[in-house]
Structures are given as C-alpha cells and as structure tokens.
Amino acid sequence: MRRCLSCPYTRLLVADLPLALPHQELAAQLASALDVEGKILRALESLGPIAGRDVVLVNGDGGLRARQLASLGGRLTVLDRPDRLAALTAALTAALTATPDAGLSDVTIAAGEPGSTGLPDASVDAIVSYWTGYCGPDPVEIAEADRVLRPGGRLLILHDYGRDDVSRLFAPDRPEYTTWSHRHGPFLRGGFKIRVIHCFWTFDSIEEASALLCDGFGEAGAALAATLGRPRLSYNVAIYHRTRPAPDAVPDAA
C-alpha cells in the first residue's frame, strides 16, 4: 500500500477505509459510520456497471469493499499482495459462512497489484480502486489497467475530494484536495471524468463522533469535535472514471 506522505500522521492508507486508525475498534466504528446511505456503491454501479460483469477490485484489504461490490452481483476478482491473501481469504470465508446469499460464492482471490495484476489481456469489464491505487494517477498502473480491460471496459478510481468536514483533519495541501480534481490536473487532463459523491460519516450521537475524533486524530480531531452540532461529518469523495481507449489508442506499456 502507499504511504500518504501529505497526511500529518503518516499513516498507511488502507483500501477498506480512507485511512488507517490506530486501533481496530476505531476502524470498526468508522467502517460502520462511513456512507451509511450507500451513495458510493450506487455511484459505482451507475458508472460501471458492476452487476453481471467481470470486475476486479484492487487492494482487497480486509474484504469490506469486496463484500459490498459482491452484493451488486458481479463476477468479482479481488487482488492483493501475496502476504495479505491469507487474511483476506479468511475474512471473506467468514463473511460467506455468516451470509451465504451475499454473492461471495462467485468471488475469486488472487495475488496482484494495480501495476502488475497478473490477469490476462482484455479479460475484465471493470476495475475498481478505493483510495490506495492509481494515485496521481500512476502511468504504469493505467497502462496495466488498459491491458486487462476489454474494449469499452471501465476504470473506476475513488479518492478523497475535500471541501468537507473530514478534510479539516488533514493538511490542506494534500493532492487529493488540490491538483487531482482540477481541470488541468493529472486525472482530467489524462482523459478521466469526475463524479463527486457527497456523503457522511454518520454516528449515533455527538458523543460517539467526538470520541472517535479525539481518539483517532488527536488535537485536530478534538478541535473538529468541539464544533459539532450534529452527529455526522460531511465527507466528499471523487470517483474518477474512464473508458478504456480503443486498441489503437492504447499507449505501449513499455
């Protein structure tokens, strides 16, 4: 995974969540609070679509986003580093046992990363990445995506967008908040379109939200918690989306 150098806490980005929190309990709280309305998943289905297609999720992490994508009915391949596959397999097996009808029986787990997926040429209809892949975006990763996508295949990349409450927890000069979404930034200049999803971190109470902010983000979290007038934080994400170019327009990966 990539290290978010612009983050003041220099925590590793994770694919299930937009950041790695210091304790598992905090991560579980954030996972249950992030986008309870399901806006992100609906947007991915709209832009893909996902249902009934061969879909790859890069950087499977703990399996949360894999479970969500599987619920849409796609034939899902989840990729991650070899050293993470055992934990990912265990998490998805446990989820399948708990919820047999969640679509996880049609999920394949394999070793691979955005820049080296190990997949055959023109073998998938859509590639999805949450937070950790295609940063900037990386031209090697884009070339690999174009190699494995079928003609008309879709690359869907989710990153933070900013202009929200959550961005107050981080340095304002993060590229996610500045250059990446600009008209002349690397994504839009590189042929991507952008869809901004306005969602929330939603908690049961202001006290619960304040506790997570203080425990997970120190002084910055405490300062934000002091301003809360409701038990939720505005949180905006950008889905950068692109259709694979025609074969004669795909640059040589070499």
C-alpha atoms as an extended CHARMM CRD file, in Angstrom:
* protein
*
       254  EXT
         1         1  MET       CA              0.0000000000        0.0000000000        0.0000000000  PROA      1               0.0000000000
         2         2  ARG       CA              1.0620000000        3.5820000000       -0.4980000000  PROA      2               0.0000000000
         3         3  ARG       CA              2.0750000000        5.8110000000        2.3630000000  PROA      3               0.0000000000
         4         4  CYS       CA              0.1300000000        9.0590000000        2.3670000000  PROA      4               0.0000000000
         5         5  LEU       CA              3.0170000000       11.4800000000        2.6790000000  PROA      5               0.0000000000
         6         6  SER       CA              0.7290000000       14.5030000000        2.8610000000  PROA      6               0.0000000000
         7         7  CYS       CA             -1.1010000000       13.1500000000        5.9030000000  PROA      7               0.0000000000
         8         8  PRO       CA              0.2190000000       14.7190000000        9.1350000000  PROA      8               0.0000000000
         9         9  TYR       CA              0.0150000000       11.3320000000       10.8620000000  PROA      9               0.0000000000
        10        10  THR       CA              1.9020000000        9.4990000000        8.0240000000  PROA      10              0.0000000000
        11        11  ARG       CA             -0.4240000000        6.5220000000        8.4580000000  PROA      11              0.0000000000
        12        12  LEU       CA             -0.7320000000        3.9130000000        5.7600000000  PROA      12              0.0000000000
        13        13  LEU       CA             -3.7310000000        4.2160000000        3.5120000000  PROA      13              0.0000000000
        14        14  VAL       CA             -5.9730000000        1.1640000000        3.5460000000  PROA      14              0.0000000000
        15        15  ALA       CA             -8.4510000000        0.0910000000        0.9100000000  PROA      15              0.0000000000
        16        16  ASP       CA            -11.4010000000       -0.5580000000        3.2280000000  PROA      16              0.0000000000
        17        17  LEU       CA            -11.1980000000        2.9220000000        4.7500000000  PROA      17              0.0000000000
        18        18  PRO       CA             -9.6870000000        6.2650000000        3.6950000000  PROA      18              0.0000000000
        19        19  LEU       CA             -7.0460000000        5.9620000000        6.4310000000  PROA      19              0.0000000000
        20        20  ALA       CA             -5.6740000000        3.5200000000        8.9750000000  PROA      20              0.0000000000
        21        21  LEU       CA             -6.7370000000        4.2750000000       12.5220000000  PROA      21              0.0000000000
        22        22  PRO       CA             -4.5160000000        3.3380000000       15.4900000000  PROA      22              0.0000000000
        23        23  HSD       CA             -6.8930000000        0.7350000000       16.9710000000  PROA      23              0.0000000000
        24        24  GLN       CA             -9.1140000000       -1.9280000000       15.4230000000  PROA      24              0.0000000000
        25        25  GLU       CA            -12.0980000000       -0.7550000000       17.4580000000  PROA      25              0.0000000000
        26        26  LEU       CA            -11.8280000000        2.7370000000       15.9770000000  PROA      26              0.0000000000
        27        27  ALA       CA            -11.5550000000        1.3050000000       12.4770000000  PROA      27              0.0000000000
        28        28  ALA       CA            -14.6990000000       -0.7510000000       13.0370000000  PROA      28              0.0000000000
        29        29  GLN       CA            -16.5500000000        2.3470000000       14.2670000000  PROA      29              0.0000000000
        30        30  LEU       CA            -15.5290000000        4.3330000000       11.2240000000  PROA      30              0.0000000000
        31        31  ALA       CA            -16.4240000000        1.4760000000        8.8790000000  PROA      31              0.0000000000
        32        32  SER       CA            -19.9400000000        1.3730000000       10.3080000000  PROA      32              0.0000000000
        33        33  ALA       CA            -20.2850000000        5.1710000000       10.0940000000  PROA      33              0.0000000000
        34        34  LEU       CA            -18.8980000000        5.8430000000        6.6060000000  PROA      34              0.0000000000
        35        35  ASP       CA            -21.5730000000        6.3870000000        3.9590000000  PROA      35              0.0000000000
        36        36  VAL       CA            -24.4160000000        4.5590000000        5.6910000000  PROA      36              0.0000000000
        37        37  GLU       CA            -26.6750000000        5.7630000000        2.8600000000  PROA      37              0.0000000000
        38        38  GLY       CA            -24.7260000000        3.6520000000        0.3540000000  PROA      38              0.0000000000
        39        39  LYS       CA            -24.1520000000        6.5190000000       -2.0910000000  PROA      39              0.0000000000
        40        40  ILE       CA            -20.6650000000        5.3610000000       -3.0910000000  PROA      40              0.0000000000
        41        41  LEU       CA            -21.7790000000        1.8460000000       -4.0140000000  PROA      41              0.0000000000
        42        42  ARG       CA            -24.7250000000        3.1340000000       -6.0330000000  PROA      42              0.0000000000
        43        43  ALA       CA            -22.4380000000        5.5110000000       -7.9100000000  PROA      43              0.0000000000
        44        44  LEU       CA            -20.0080000000        2.6980000000       -8.7800000000  PROA      44              0.0000000000
        45        45  GLU       CA            -22.8780000000        0.6090000000      -10.1320000000  PROA      45              0.0000000000
        46        46  SER       CA            -24.1020000000        3.5690000000      -12.1680000000  PROA      46              0.0000000000
        47        47  LEU       CA            -20.6700000000        4.2800000000      -13.6150000000  PROA      47              0.0000000000
        48        48  GLY       CA            -19.6610000000        0.6480000000      -14.2250000000  PROA      48              0.0000000000
        49        49  PRO       CA            -21.9570000000       -1.0970000000      -14.1560000000  PROA      49              0.0000000000
        50        50  ILE       CA            -20.8920000000       -3.9060000000      -11.8130000000  PROA      50              0.0000000000
        51        51  ALA       CA            -23.8370000000       -6.3180000000      -11.9260000000  PROA      51              0.0000000000
        52        52  GLY       CA            -23.3900000000       -9.2940000000      -14.2430000000  PROA      52              0.0000000000
        53        53  ARG       CA            -19.8810000000       -8.3000000000      -15.3350000000  PROA      53              0.0000000000
        54        54  ASP       CA            -16.3070000000       -9.4260000000      -14.7300000000  PROA      54              0.0000000000
        55        55  VAL       CA            -14.9920000000       -6.9580000000      -12.1620000000  PROA      55              0.0000000000
        56        56  VAL       CA            -11.6240000000       -6.5730000000      -10.4300000000  PROA      56              0.0000000000
        57        57  LEU       CA            -11.1390000000       -4.9060000000       -7.0600000000  PROA      57              0.0000000000
        58        58  VAL       CA             -7.5070000000       -3.9590000000       -6.4840000000  PROA      58              0.0000000000
        59        59  ASN       CA             -6.0530000000       -3.9280000000       -2.9610000000  PROA      59              0.0000000000
        60        60  GLY       CA             -8.7000000000       -6.0590000000       -1.2580000000  PROA      60              0.0000000000
        61        61  ASP       CA             -7.5200000000       -5.2230000000        2.2860000000  PROA      61              0.0000000000
        62        62  GLY       CA             -9.8970000000       -6.6720000000        4.8950000000  PROA      62              0.0000000000
        63        63  GLY       CA            -12.6650000000       -7.5350000000        2.4560000000  PROA      63              0.0000000000
        64        64  LEU       CA            -15.2320000000       -4.8640000000        3.3730000000  PROA      64              0.0000000000
        65        65  ARG       CA            -15.3500000000       -3.2800000000       -0.0820000000  PROA      65              0.0000000000
        66        66  ALA       CA            -15.2060000000       -6.7160000000       -1.7080000000  PROA      66              0.0000000000
        67        67  ARG       CA            -18.3450000000       -7.7160000000        0.1980000000  PROA      67              0.0000000000
        68        68  GLN       CA            -20.1050000000       -4.5650000000       -0.9280000000  PROA      68              0.0000000000
        69        69  LEU       CA            -19.1800000000       -4.9970000000       -4.5830000000  PROA      69              0.0000000000
        70        70  ALA       CA            -20.1580000000       -8.6800000000       -4.4750000000  PROA      70              0.0000000000
        71        71  SER       CA            -23.6170000000       -7.6660000000       -3.2920000000  PROA      71              0.0000000000
        72        72  LEU       CA            -24.1450000000       -5.9500000000       -6.6570000000  PROA      72              0.0000000000
        73        73  GLY       CA            -23.9520000000       -9.2690000000       -8.4830000000  PROA      73              0.0000000000
        74        74  GLY       CA            -20.7300000000       -9.0020000000      -10.4440000000  PROA      74              0.0000000000
        75        75  ARG       CA            -18.2080000000      -11.8060000000      -11.0070000000  PROA      75              0.0000000000
        76        76  LEU       CA            -15.5910000000      -10.3710000000       -8.7070000000  PROA      76              0.0000000000
        77        77  THR       CA            -11.8350000000      -10.9440000000       -8.5830000000  PROA      77              0.0000000000
        78        78  VAL       CA            -10.1420000000       -9.4230000000       -5.5350000000  PROA      78              0.0000000000
        79        79  LEU       CA             -6.4170000000       -8.7090000000       -5.7690000000  PROA      79              0.0000000000
        80        80  ASP       CA             -3.8920000000       -8.0260000000       -3.0460000000  PROA      80              0.0000000000
        81        81  ARG       CA             -0.2600000000       -8.6140000000       -2.1530000000  PROA      81              0.0000000000
        82        82  PRO       CA              0.7180000000      -12.2540000000       -1.5260000000  PROA      82              0.0000000000
        83        83  ASP       CA              1.4300000000      -11.5870000000        2.1500000000  PROA      83              0.0000000000
        84        84  ARG       CA             -2.1360000000      -10.3130000000        2.6420000000  PROA      84              0.0000000000
        85        85  LEU       CA             -4.0410000000      -13.0650000000        0.8470000000  PROA      85              0.0000000000
        86        86  ALA       CA             -4.4410000000      -15.4150000000        3.8220000000  PROA      86              0.0000000000
        87        87  ALA       CA             -6.0760000000      -12.7440000000        5.9640000000  PROA      87              0.0000000000
        88        88  LEU       CA             -8.2690000000      -11.5930000000        3.0690000000  PROA      88              0.0000000000
        89        89  THR       CA             -9.3490000000      -15.1680000000        2.3200000000  PROA      89              0.0000000000
        90        90  ALA       CA            -10.1820000000      -15.8000000000        5.9780000000  PROA      90              0.0000000000
        91        91  ALA       CA            -12.2540000000      -12.6160000000        6.1850000000  PROA      91              0.0000000000
        92        92  LEU       CA            -14.2670000000      -13.3820000000        3.0600000000  PROA      92              0.0000000000
        93        93  THR       CA            -14.7430000000      -17.0320000000        4.0250000000  PROA      93              0.0000000000
        94        94  ALA       CA            -16.1300000000      -15.9530000000        7.3820000000  PROA      94              0.0000000000
        95        95  ALA       CA            -18.4480000000      -13.4900000000        5.6500000000  PROA      95              0.0000000000
        96        96  LEU       CA            -19.6610000000      -16.1950000000        3.2510000000  PROA      96              0.0000000000
        97        97  THR       CA            -20.3760000000      -18.5410000000        6.1590000000  PROA      97              0.0000000000
        98        98  ALA       CA            -22.3130000000      -15.8350000000        8.0020000000  PROA      98              0.0000000000
        99        99  THR       CA            -24.2420000000      -14.6580000000        4.9380000000  PROA      99              0.0000000000
       100       100  PRO       CA            -24.4080000000      -17.3940000000        2.2780000000  PROA      100             0.0000000000
       101       101  ASP       CA            -26.5840000000      -15.3380000000       -0.0810000000  PROA      101             0.0000000000
       102       102  ALA       CA            -24.3250000000      -12.2420000000       -0.1620000000  PROA      102             0.0000000000
       103       103  GLY       CA            -22.8330000000      -13.0860000000       -3.5620000000  PROA      103             0.0000000000
       104       104  LEU       CA            -19.4390000000      -14.0630000000       -2.1690000000  PROA      104             0.0000000000
       105       105  SER       CA            -19.5520000000      -17.5730000000       -3.6100000000  PROA      105             0.0000000000
       106       106  ASP       CA            -18.6560000000      -16.0540000000       -7.0020000000  PROA      106             0.0000000000
       107       107  VAL       CA            -15.5730000000      -14.2100000000       -5.6910000000  PROA      107             0.0000000000
       108       108  THR       CA            -12.0120000000      -15.1350000000       -6.6990000000  PROA      108             0.0000000000
       109       109  ILE       CA             -9.0000000000      -14.0400000000       -4.6330000000  PROA      109             0.0000000000
       110       110  ALA       CA             -5.6110000000      -13.7100000000       -6.3110000000  PROA      110             0.0000000000
       111       111  ALA       CA             -2.2060000000      -12.1120000000       -5.9180000000  PROA      111             0.0000000000
       112       112  GLY       CA             -1.7680000000       -8.8720000000       -7.8240000000  PROA      112             0.0000000000
       113       113  GLU       CA             -1.3750000000       -5.1230000000       -7.5380000000  PROA      113             0.0000000000
       114       114  PRO       CA             -2.5650000000       -2.2010000000       -9.6840000000  PROA      114             0.0000000000
       115       115  GLY       CA              0.6860000000       -2.0600000000      -11.6540000000  PROA      115             0.0000000000
       116       116  SER       CA              1.0060000000       -5.8400000000      -12.0190000000  PROA      116             0.0000000000
       117       117  THR       CA             -2.3430000000       -7.5940000000      -11.8370000000  PROA      117             0.0000000000
       118       118  GLY       CA             -1.3000000000      -10.9590000000      -13.2760000000  PROA      118             0.0000000000
       119       119  LEU       CA             -4.5460000000      -11.0620000000      -15.2650000000  PROA      119             0.0000000000
       120       120  PRO       CA             -4.8810000000      -11.9810000000      -18.9620000000  PROA      120             0.0000000000
       121       121  ASP       CA             -5.2070000000       -9.3360000000      -21.6460000000  PROA      121             0.0000000000
       122       122  ALA       CA             -8.7260000000       -7.9850000000      -22.2280000000  PROA      122             0.0000000000
       123       123  SER       CA            -10.2340000000      -10.2060000000      -19.5370000000  PROA      123             0.0000000000
       124       124  VAL       CA            -12.3340000000       -7.8660000000      -17.3720000000  PROA      124             0.0000000000
       125       125  ASP       CA            -15.1280000000       -5.3410000000      -17.8000000000  PROA      125             0.0000000000
       126       126  ALA       CA            -14.3710000000       -3.0250000000      -14.8830000000  PROA      126             0.0000000000
       127       127  ILE       CA            -11.6030000000       -2.2750000000      -12.3790000000  PROA      127             0.0000000000
       128       128  VAL       CA            -12.4290000000       -0.6170000000       -9.0620000000  PROA      128             0.0000000000
       129       129  SER       CA             -9.9920000000        1.0050000000       -6.6580000000  PROA      129             0.0000000000
       130       130  TYR       CA            -10.7410000000        2.5640000000       -3.2660000000  PROA      130             0.0000000000
       131       131  TRP       CA             -8.2480000000        5.1830000000       -2.0210000000  PROA      131             0.0000000000
       132       132  THR       CA             -4.9760000000        3.2930000000       -2.4530000000  PROA      132             0.0000000000
       133       133  GLY       CA             -4.3850000000        2.7760000000       -6.1800000000  PROA      133             0.0000000000
       134       134  TYR       CA             -3.8160000000        4.9340000000       -9.2490000000  PROA      134             0.0000000000
       135       135  CYS       CA             -2.5620000000        7.8860000000       -7.2380000000  PROA      135             0.0000000000
       136       136  GLY       CA             -1.7380000000       10.8190000000       -9.4210000000  PROA      136             0.0000000000
       137       137  PRO       CA             -2.5610000000        8.6320000000      -11.4500000000  PROA      137             0.0000000000
       138       138  ASP       CA              0.3950000000        6.2950000000      -11.8940000000  PROA      138             0.0000000000
       139       139  PRO       CA              1.0540000000        5.7590000000      -15.6400000000  PROA      139             0.0000000000
       140       140  VAL       CA              2.3140000000        2.2030000000      -15.0980000000  PROA      140             0.0000000000
       141       141  GLU       CA             -0.9100000000        1.2940000000      -13.3050000000  PROA      141             0.0000000000
       142       142  ILE       CA             -3.0200000000        2.9520000000      -16.0240000000  PROA      142             0.0000000000
       143       143  ALA       CA             -1.1850000000        1.0170000000      -18.7420000000  PROA      143             0.0000000000
       144       144  GLU       CA             -1.7990000000       -2.2220000000      -16.8580000000  PROA      144             0.0000000000
       145       145  ALA       CA             -5.4910000000       -1.3740000000      -16.4830000000  PROA      145             0.0000000000
       146       146  ASP       CA             -5.7790000000       -0.7260000000      -20.2260000000  PROA      146             0.0000000000
       147       147  ARG       CA             -4.1030000000       -4.0720000000      -20.9120000000  PROA      147             0.0000000000
       148       148  VAL       CA             -6.5400000000       -6.1610000000      -18.8630000000  PROA      148             0.0000000000
       149       149  LEU       CA             -9.7330000000       -4.2240000000      -19.6280000000  PROA      149             0.0000000000
       150       150  ARG       CA            -11.8820000000       -5.2720000000      -22.5440000000  PROA      150             0.0000000000
       151       151  PRO       CA            -12.8220000000       -2.6840000000      -25.1880000000  PROA      151             0.0000000000
       152       152  GLY       CA            -15.2860000000       -0.3560000000      -23.5200000000  PROA      152             0.0000000000
       153       153  GLY       CA            -14.1600000000       -1.5100000000      -20.0780000000  PROA      153             0.0000000000
       154       154  ARG       CA            -14.3220000000        0.9190000000      -17.2090000000  PROA      154             0.0000000000
       155       155  LEU       CA            -11.6990000000        2.0730000000      -14.6930000000  PROA      155             0.0000000000
       156       156  LEU       CA            -13.2800000000        3.4890000000      -11.5130000000  PROA      156             0.0000000000
       157       157  ILE       CA            -10.9210000000        5.1560000000       -9.0430000000  PROA      157             0.0000000000
       158       158  LEU       CA            -12.1290000000        6.5520000000       -5.7280000000  PROA      158             0.0000000000
       159       159  HSD       CA            -10.1670000000        9.1770000000       -3.7850000000  PROA      159             0.0000000000
       160       160  ASP       CA            -10.9430000000       11.8500000000       -1.2150000000  PROA      160             0.0000000000
       161       161  TYR       CA            -12.1890000000       15.1270000000       -2.6870000000  PROA      161             0.0000000000
       162       162  GLY       CA            -12.2130000000       17.5330000000        0.2530000000  PROA      162             0.0000000000
       163       163  ARG       CA            -14.3250000000       20.7040000000        0.6700000000  PROA      163             0.0000000000
       164       164  ASP       CA            -15.9360000000       18.9700000000        3.6500000000  PROA      164             0.0000000000
       165       165  ASP       CA            -15.7150000000       18.4770000000        7.4190000000  PROA      165             0.0000000000
       166       166  VAL       CA            -13.3750000000       15.4780000000        7.2220000000  PROA      166             0.0000000000
       167       167  SER       CA            -10.7200000000       17.4070000000        5.3040000000  PROA      167             0.0000000000
       168       168  ARG       CA            -10.1750000000       19.5480000000        8.4120000000  PROA      168             0.0000000000
       169       169  LEU       CA             -8.4040000000       16.5480000000        9.9370000000  PROA      169             0.0000000000
       170       170  PHE       CA             -5.6170000000       16.6380000000        7.3430000000  PROA      170             0.0000000000
       171       171  ALA       CA             -3.1400000000       19.0000000000        5.7590000000  PROA      171             0.0000000000
       172       172  PRO       CA             -4.8940000000       21.3030000000        3.2670000000  PROA      172             0.0000000000
       173       173  ASP       CA             -2.2380000000       20.7510000000        0.5890000000  PROA      173             0.0000000000
       174       174  ARG       CA             -2.9640000000       17.0500000000        0.0650000000  PROA      174             0.0000000000
       175       175  PRO       CA             -3.0310000000       16.4140000000       -3.7030000000  PROA      175             0.0000000000
       176       176  GLU       CA             -6.4770000000       14.8370000000       -3.3150000000  PROA      176             0.0000000000
       177       177  TYR       CA             -7.7300000000       18.2450000000       -2.1870000000  PROA      177             0.0000000000
       178       178  THR       CA             -5.7670000000       20.3470000000       -4.6440000000  PROA      178             0.0000000000
       179       179  THR       CA             -4.3390000000       19.2800000000       -8.0040000000  PROA      179             0.0000000000
       180       180  TRP       CA             -6.0140000000       15.9290000000       -8.6130000000  PROA      180             0.0000000000
       181       181  SER       CA             -9.5420000000       17.2570000000       -9.1540000000  PROA      181             0.0000000000
       182       182  HSD       CA             -8.5870000000       20.4280000000      -11.0160000000  PROA      182             0.0000000000
       183       183  ARG       CA             -9.4510000000       20.9230000000      -14.6760000000  PROA      183             0.0000000000
       184       184  HSD       CA             -5.7810000000       20.8480000000      -15.6230000000  PROA      184             0.0000000000
       185       185  GLY       CA             -4.8570000000       18.2080000000      -13.0410000000  PROA      185             0.0000000000
       186       186  PRO       CA             -3.4770000000       14.7600000000      -13.8790000000  PROA      186             0.0000000000
       187       187  PHE       CA             -6.7960000000       12.9160000000      -13.8930000000  PROA      187             0.0000000000
       188       188  LEU       CA             -8.9430000000       15.2200000000      -16.0100000000  PROA      188             0.0000000000
       189       189  ARG       CA             -6.0160000000       16.0150000000      -18.3050000000  PROA      189             0.0000000000
       190       190  GLY       CA             -5.4790000000       12.2710000000      -18.6710000000  PROA      190             0.0000000000
       191       191  GLY       CA             -8.9290000000       11.5520000000      -20.0510000000  PROA      191             0.0000000000
       192       192  PHE       CA            -10.8250000000       10.8600000000      -16.8280000000  PROA      192             0.0000000000
       193       193  LYS       CA            -14.1490000000       12.3420000000      -15.8860000000  PROA      193             0.0000000000
       194       194  ILE       CA            -15.0840000000       13.0050000000      -12.2800000000  PROA      194             0.0000000000
       195       195  ARG       CA            -18.2010000000       12.3580000000      -10.2380000000  PROA      195             0.0000000000
       196       196  VAL       CA            -18.2520000000       13.8590000000       -6.7520000000  PROA      196             0.0000000000
       197       197  ILE       CA            -20.2500000000       11.9680000000       -4.1290000000  PROA      197             0.0000000000
       198       198  HSD       CA            -21.4410000000       13.9920000000       -1.1520000000  PROA      198             0.0000000000
       199       199  CYS       CA            -21.7400000000       11.5630000000        1.7280000000  PROA      199             0.0000000000
       200       200  PHE       CA            -21.1820000000       11.4920000000        5.5050000000  PROA      200             0.0000000000
       201       201  TRP       CA            -19.5870000000        9.8570000000        8.4780000000  PROA      201             0.0000000000
       202       202  THR       CA            -22.7820000000        9.2640000000       10.4840000000  PROA      202             0.0000000000
       203       203  PHE       CA            -22.7800000000        8.3490000000       14.1960000000  PROA      203             0.0000000000
       204       204  ASP       CA            -25.4590000000        7.5430000000       16.7500000000  PROA      204             0.0000000000
       205       205  SER       CA            -24.6170000000       10.5800000000       18.8660000000  PROA      205             0.0000000000
       206       206  ILE       CA            -22.3630000000       13.6130000000       19.0420000000  PROA      206             0.0000000000
       207       207  GLU       CA            -20.5980000000       11.9260000000       21.9420000000  PROA      207             0.0000000000
       208       208  GLU       CA            -19.7470000000        8.8960000000       19.8170000000  PROA      208             0.0000000000
       209       209  ALA       CA            -18.4770000000       11.0740000000       16.9810000000  PROA      209             0.0000000000
       210       210  SER       CA            -16.4100000000       13.1680000000       19.3740000000  PROA      210             0.0000000000
       211       211  ALA       CA            -14.8370000000       10.1120000000       20.9720000000  PROA      211             0.0000000000
       212       212  LEU       CA            -13.7150000000        8.7150000000       17.6160000000  PROA      212             0.0000000000
       213       213  LEU       CA            -12.3350000000       12.0670000000       16.5080000000  PROA      213             0.0000000000
       214       214  CYS       CA            -10.4030000000       12.6250000000       19.7270000000  PROA      214             0.0000000000
       215       215  ASP       CA             -9.0790000000        9.0680000000       19.9970000000  PROA      215             0.0000000000
       216       216  GLY       CA             -8.2400000000        8.7180000000       16.3270000000  PROA      216             0.0000000000
       217       217  PHE       CA             -6.9880000000       12.1620000000       15.3490000000  PROA      217             0.0000000000
       218       218  GLY       CA             -5.5590000000       13.8350000000       18.4260000000  PROA      218             0.0000000000
       219       219  GLU       CA             -5.6240000000       17.6310000000       18.5600000000  PROA      219             0.0000000000
       220       220  ALA       CA             -7.0770000000       18.0240000000       15.0670000000  PROA      220             0.0000000000
       221       221  GLY       CA             -9.8950000000       15.6430000000       15.9460000000  PROA      221             0.0000000000
       222       222  ALA       CA            -10.5970000000       17.3550000000       19.2530000000  PROA      222             0.0000000000
       223       223  ALA       CA            -10.7880000000       20.7420000000       17.5200000000  PROA      223             0.0000000000
       224       224  LEU       CA            -13.2730000000       19.3980000000       14.9800000000  PROA      224             0.0000000000
       225       225  ALA       CA            -15.2970000000       17.6170000000       17.6750000000  PROA      225             0.0000000000
       226       226  ALA       CA            -15.7200000000       20.9140000000       19.5240000000  PROA      226             0.0000000000
       227       227  THR       CA            -17.5840000000       22.3480000000       16.5160000000  PROA      227             0.0000000000
       228       228  LEU       CA            -20.0970000000       19.5060000000       16.0850000000  PROA      228             0.0000000000
       229       229  GLY       CA            -23.7520000000       20.4310000000       16.1340000000  PROA      229             0.0000000000
       230       230  ARG       CA            -24.9750000000       17.0910000000       14.8170000000  PROA      230             0.0000000000
       231       231  PRO       CA            -23.6790000000       13.5040000000       14.9340000000  PROA      231             0.0000000000
       232       232  ARG       CA            -22.2270000000       13.4280000000       11.4420000000  PROA      232             0.0000000000
       233       233  LEU       CA            -19.4100000000       14.8550000000        9.3550000000  PROA      233             0.0000000000
       234       234  SER       CA            -19.6970000000       15.8270000000        5.7140000000  PROA      234             0.0000000000
       235       235  TYR       CA            -17.4010000000       13.6940000000        3.5800000000  PROA      235             0.0000000000
       236       236  ASN       CA            -16.9090000000       14.1050000000       -0.1600000000  PROA      236             0.0000000000
       237       237  VAL       CA            -15.2150000000       11.5890000000       -2.4350000000  PROA      237             0.0000000000
       238       238  ALA       CA            -14.3760000000       11.7530000000       -6.1180000000  PROA      238             0.0000000000
       239       239  ILE       CA            -14.8070000000        8.8240000000       -8.4630000000  PROA      239             0.0000000000
       240       240  TYR       CA            -12.5010000000        9.3480000000      -11.4180000000  PROA      240             0.0000000000
       241       241  HSD       CA            -13.8740000000        7.2460000000      -14.2630000000  PROA      241             0.0000000000
       242       242  ARG       CA            -12.5780000000        6.3970000000      -17.6940000000  PROA      242             0.0000000000
       243       243  THR       CA            -13.4590000000        4.0440000000      -20.5420000000  PROA      243             0.0000000000
       244       244  ARG       CA            -10.6010000000        2.0060000000      -21.9590000000  PROA      244             0.0000000000
       245       245  PRO       CA             -9.4420000000        3.6550000000      -25.1880000000  PROA      245             0.0000000000
       246       246  ALA       CA             -9.7410000000        1.8620000000      -28.4830000000  PROA      246             0.0000000000
       247       247  PRO       CA             -6.8580000000       -0.5810000000      -29.0370000000  PROA      247             0.0000000000
       248       248  ASP       CA             -5.0310000000        1.6930000000      -31.4900000000  PROA      248             0.0000000000
       249       249  ALA       CA             -5.1480000000        4.4970000000      -28.9010000000  PROA      249             0.0000000000
       250       250  VAL       CA             -3.6710000000        2.4990000000      -26.0110000000  PROA      250             0.0000000000
       251       251  PRO       CA             -0.0370000000        3.5270000000      -25.3970000000  PROA      251             0.0000000000
       252       252  ASP       CA              2.6420000000        0.8720000000      -25.3180000000  PROA      252             0.0000000000
       253       253  ALA       CA              3.0770000000       -0.2260000000      -21.6910000000  PROA      253             0.0000000000
       254       254  ALA       CA              6.8100000000       -0.4230000000      -22.2700000000  PROA      254             0.0000000000
